[in-house]
Short mmCIF file of C-alpha atoms in Angstrom, two decimals:
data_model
loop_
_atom_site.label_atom_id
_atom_site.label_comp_id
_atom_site.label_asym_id
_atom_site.label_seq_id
_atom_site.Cartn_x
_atom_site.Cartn_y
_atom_site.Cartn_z
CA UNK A 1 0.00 0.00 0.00
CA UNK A 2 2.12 2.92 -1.40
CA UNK A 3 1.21 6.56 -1.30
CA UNK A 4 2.87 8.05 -4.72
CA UNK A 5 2.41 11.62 -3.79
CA UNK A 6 3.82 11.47 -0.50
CA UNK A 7 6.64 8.73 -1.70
CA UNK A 8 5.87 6.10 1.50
CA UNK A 9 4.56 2.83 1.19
CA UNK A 10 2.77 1.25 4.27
CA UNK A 11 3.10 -2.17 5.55
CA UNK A 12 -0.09 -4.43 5.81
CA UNK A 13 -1.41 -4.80 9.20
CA UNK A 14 -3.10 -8.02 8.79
CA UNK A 15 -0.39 -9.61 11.07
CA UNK A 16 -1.18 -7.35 13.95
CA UNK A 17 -4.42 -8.14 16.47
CA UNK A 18 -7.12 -6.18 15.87
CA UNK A 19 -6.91 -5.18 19.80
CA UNK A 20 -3.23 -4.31 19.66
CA UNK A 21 -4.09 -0.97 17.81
CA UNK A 22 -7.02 1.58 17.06
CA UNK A 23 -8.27 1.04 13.70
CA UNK A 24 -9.26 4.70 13.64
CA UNK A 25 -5.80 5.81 13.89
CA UNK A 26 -4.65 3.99 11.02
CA UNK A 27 -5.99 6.51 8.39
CA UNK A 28 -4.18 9.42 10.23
CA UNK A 29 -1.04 7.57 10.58
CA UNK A 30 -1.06 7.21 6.60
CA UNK A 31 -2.31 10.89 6.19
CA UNK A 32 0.21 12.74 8.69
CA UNK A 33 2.17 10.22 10.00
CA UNK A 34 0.81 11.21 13.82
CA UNK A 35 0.16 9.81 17.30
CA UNK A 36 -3.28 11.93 17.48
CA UNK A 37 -4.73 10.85 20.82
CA UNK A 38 -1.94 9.07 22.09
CA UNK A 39 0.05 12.65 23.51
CA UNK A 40 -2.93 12.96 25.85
CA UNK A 41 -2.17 9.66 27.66
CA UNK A 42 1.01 10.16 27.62
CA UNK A 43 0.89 13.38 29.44
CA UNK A 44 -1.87 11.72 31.77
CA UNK A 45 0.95 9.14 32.64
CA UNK A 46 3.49 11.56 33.23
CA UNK A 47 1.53 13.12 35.70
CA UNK A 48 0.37 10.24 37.29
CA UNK A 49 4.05 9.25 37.73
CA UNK A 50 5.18 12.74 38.79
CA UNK A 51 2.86 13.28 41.48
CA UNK A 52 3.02 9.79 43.02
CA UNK A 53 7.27 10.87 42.44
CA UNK A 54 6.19 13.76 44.90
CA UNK A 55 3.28 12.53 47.67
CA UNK A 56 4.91 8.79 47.90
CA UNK A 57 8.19 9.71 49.78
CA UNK A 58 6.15 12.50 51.89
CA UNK A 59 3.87 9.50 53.20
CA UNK A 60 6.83 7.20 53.98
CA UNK A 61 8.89 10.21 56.02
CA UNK A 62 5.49 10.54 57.96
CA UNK A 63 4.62 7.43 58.36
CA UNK A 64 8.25 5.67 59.29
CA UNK A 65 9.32 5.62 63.13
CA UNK A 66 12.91 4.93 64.29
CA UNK A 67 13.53 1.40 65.94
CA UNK A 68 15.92 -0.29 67.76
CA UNK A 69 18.50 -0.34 65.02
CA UNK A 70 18.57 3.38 64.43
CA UNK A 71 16.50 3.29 61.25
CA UNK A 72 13.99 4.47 60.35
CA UNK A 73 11.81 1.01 58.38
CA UNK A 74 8.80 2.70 56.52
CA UNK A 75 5.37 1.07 57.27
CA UNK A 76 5.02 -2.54 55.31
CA UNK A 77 1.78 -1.72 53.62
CA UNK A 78 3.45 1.63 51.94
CA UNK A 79 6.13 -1.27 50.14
CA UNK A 80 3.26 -2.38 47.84
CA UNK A 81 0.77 0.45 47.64
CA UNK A 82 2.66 1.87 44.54
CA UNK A 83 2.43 -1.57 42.69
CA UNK A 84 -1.55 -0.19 41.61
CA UNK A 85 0.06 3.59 40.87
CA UNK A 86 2.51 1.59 38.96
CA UNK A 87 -0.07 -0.46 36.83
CA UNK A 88 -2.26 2.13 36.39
CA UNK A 89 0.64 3.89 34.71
CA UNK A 90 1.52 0.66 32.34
CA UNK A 91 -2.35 0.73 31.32
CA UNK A 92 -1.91 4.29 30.20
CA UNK A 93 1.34 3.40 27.81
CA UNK A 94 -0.94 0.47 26.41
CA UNK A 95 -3.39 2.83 25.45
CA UNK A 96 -0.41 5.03 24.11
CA UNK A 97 0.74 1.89 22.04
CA UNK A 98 -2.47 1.02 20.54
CA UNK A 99 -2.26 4.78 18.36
CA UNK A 100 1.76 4.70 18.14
CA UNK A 101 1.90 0.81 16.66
CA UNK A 102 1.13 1.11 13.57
CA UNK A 103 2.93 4.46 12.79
CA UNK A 104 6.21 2.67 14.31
CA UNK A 105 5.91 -0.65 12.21
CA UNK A 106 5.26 1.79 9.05
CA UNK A 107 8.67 3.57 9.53
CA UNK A 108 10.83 0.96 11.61
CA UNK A 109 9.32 -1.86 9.75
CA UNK A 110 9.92 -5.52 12.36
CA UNK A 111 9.27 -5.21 16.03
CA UNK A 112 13.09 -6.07 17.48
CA UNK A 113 14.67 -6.98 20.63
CA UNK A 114 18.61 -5.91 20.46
CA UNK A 115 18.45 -6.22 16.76
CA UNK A 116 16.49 -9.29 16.45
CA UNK A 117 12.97 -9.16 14.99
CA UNK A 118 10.56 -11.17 17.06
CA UNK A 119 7.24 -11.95 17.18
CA UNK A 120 4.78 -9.07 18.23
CA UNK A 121 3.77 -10.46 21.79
CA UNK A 122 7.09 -11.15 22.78
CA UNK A 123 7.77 -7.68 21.56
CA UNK A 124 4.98 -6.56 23.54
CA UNK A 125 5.69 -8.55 26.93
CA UNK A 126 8.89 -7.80 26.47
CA UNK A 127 8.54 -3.74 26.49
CA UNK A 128 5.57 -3.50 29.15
CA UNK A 129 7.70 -5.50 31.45
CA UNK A 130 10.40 -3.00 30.86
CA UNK A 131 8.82 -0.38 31.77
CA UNK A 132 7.12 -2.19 34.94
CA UNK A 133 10.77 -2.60 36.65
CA UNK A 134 11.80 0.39 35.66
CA UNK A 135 8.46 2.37 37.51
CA UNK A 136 9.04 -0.17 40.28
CA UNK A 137 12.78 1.23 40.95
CA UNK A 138 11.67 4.54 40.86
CA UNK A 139 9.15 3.78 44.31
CA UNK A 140 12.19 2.04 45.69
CA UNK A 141 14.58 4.01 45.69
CA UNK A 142 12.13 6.61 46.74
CA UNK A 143 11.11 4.43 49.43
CA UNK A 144 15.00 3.93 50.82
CA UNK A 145 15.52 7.64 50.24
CA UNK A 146 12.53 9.22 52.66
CA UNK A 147 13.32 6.70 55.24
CA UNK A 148 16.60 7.37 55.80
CA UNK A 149 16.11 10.94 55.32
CA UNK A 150 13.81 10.53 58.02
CA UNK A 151 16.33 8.32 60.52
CA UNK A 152 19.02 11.78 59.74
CA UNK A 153 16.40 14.09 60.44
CA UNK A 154 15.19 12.31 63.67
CA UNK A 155 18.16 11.00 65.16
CA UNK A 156 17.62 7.59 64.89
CA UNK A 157 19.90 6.01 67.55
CA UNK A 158 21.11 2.37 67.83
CA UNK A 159 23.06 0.99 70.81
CA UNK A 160 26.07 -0.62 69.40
CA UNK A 161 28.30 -4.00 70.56
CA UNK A 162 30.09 -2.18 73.21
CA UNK A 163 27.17 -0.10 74.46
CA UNK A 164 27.64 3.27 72.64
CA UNK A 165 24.59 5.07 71.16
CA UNK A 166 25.45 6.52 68.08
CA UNK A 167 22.79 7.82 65.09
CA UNK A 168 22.98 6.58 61.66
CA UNK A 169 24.99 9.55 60.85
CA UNK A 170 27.50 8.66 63.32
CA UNK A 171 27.13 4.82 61.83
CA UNK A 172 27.58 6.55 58.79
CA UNK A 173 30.75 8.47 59.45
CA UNK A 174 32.09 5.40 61.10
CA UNK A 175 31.85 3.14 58.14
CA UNK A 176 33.35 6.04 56.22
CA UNK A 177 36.29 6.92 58.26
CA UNK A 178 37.52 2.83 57.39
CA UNK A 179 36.65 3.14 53.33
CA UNK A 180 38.51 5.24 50.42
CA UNK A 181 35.26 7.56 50.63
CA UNK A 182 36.75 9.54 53.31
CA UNK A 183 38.83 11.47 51.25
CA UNK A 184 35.64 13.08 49.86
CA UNK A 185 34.50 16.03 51.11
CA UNK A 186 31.08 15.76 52.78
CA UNK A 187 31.04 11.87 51.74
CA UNK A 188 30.84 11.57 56.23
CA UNK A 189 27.88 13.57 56.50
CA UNK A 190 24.79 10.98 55.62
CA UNK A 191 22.78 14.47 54.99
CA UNK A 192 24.81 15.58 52.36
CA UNK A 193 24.78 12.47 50.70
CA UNK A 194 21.26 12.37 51.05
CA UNK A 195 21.12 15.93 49.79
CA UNK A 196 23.32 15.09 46.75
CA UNK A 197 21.47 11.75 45.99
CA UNK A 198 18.08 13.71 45.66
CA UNK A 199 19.28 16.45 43.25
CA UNK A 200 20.43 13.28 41.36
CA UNK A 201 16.85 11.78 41.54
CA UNK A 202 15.37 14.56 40.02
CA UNK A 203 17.76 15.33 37.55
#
């Protein structure tokens, strides 16, 4: 199916599922070449993402309380309440997909994984579960980050072997002082580490 004017010929989609795109979108994608609908979603799951990015590590410094250890262990339940956030997020791509598939096969031609065509449901799988982990490290590390921001900003203290009580900045400093890391300035201070590590976050 060529289009002489605008010099592009389009691949049949027979080999696709019908449910795997929007048959509405396939006209416009052979007219202008366009996601259409799909930029909505995406922006939808962008802010879906951001603002979970934003309230989720505000519940977990709220919610965590220092123990024994000098940490600061966020609530169990608030280790799995981003897995719905998370597939809510996936279900918006999908929607994205089904208006960006056929566009993509008509200028990349094959679905590939690391240069090797492959069938469009691995393709599929393959992508969505991607994306999945990659969501999922974001709430980690989140997760890690607001809980030990919250042990440095409450002086979390933990009675070590010999019966000193240090905080997990002085736990911190300790393991420091015996590594190469010492000779970095501010690498002691868990704060500024913390401080550094979130500017990298959201960068």
């Amino acid at each position: 199916d060529c289009d002489v004017m605008a010099g592009h010929c389009y691949e049949p989609l027979s080999w696709l599922p019908q449910w795997a795109y929007d048959p509405a979108t396939v006209a416009l994608t052979k007219e202008f070449q366009t996601a259409g609908p799909a930029v909505v979603r995406a922006f939808a799951c962008t802010a879906i993402l951001w603002l979970s990015f934003i309230i989720y590590p505000i519940v977990v410094f709220f919610t965590s309380d220092c123990d024994a250890s000098g940490r600061a262990p966020p609530e169990e339940l608030l280790g799995v309440m981003y897995i719905p956030i998370i597939l809510m997020a996936v279900y918006m791509e999908w929607r994205c997909l089904r208006y960006l598939l056929a566009p993509q096969f008509n200028t990349y031609g094959a679905f590939k994984i690391m240069g090797f065509g492959v069938p469009f449901s691995l393709w599929l799988i393959w992508n969505l579960s991607f994306s999945f982990i990659s969501k999922m490290d974001i709430f980690s590390v989140n997760l890690v980050y607001a809980s030990l921001l919250k042990a440095v900003m409450a002086s979390c203290t933990a009675t070590t072997p010999v019966g000193d009580h240090l905080t997990i900045n002085g736990l911190w400093s300790q393991a420091i002082d015996q590594s190469l890391l010492c000779y970095i300035p501010g690498a002691r201070n868990l704060a500024v580490v913390l401080a550094a590590g979130g500017l990298v976050i959201l960068a």
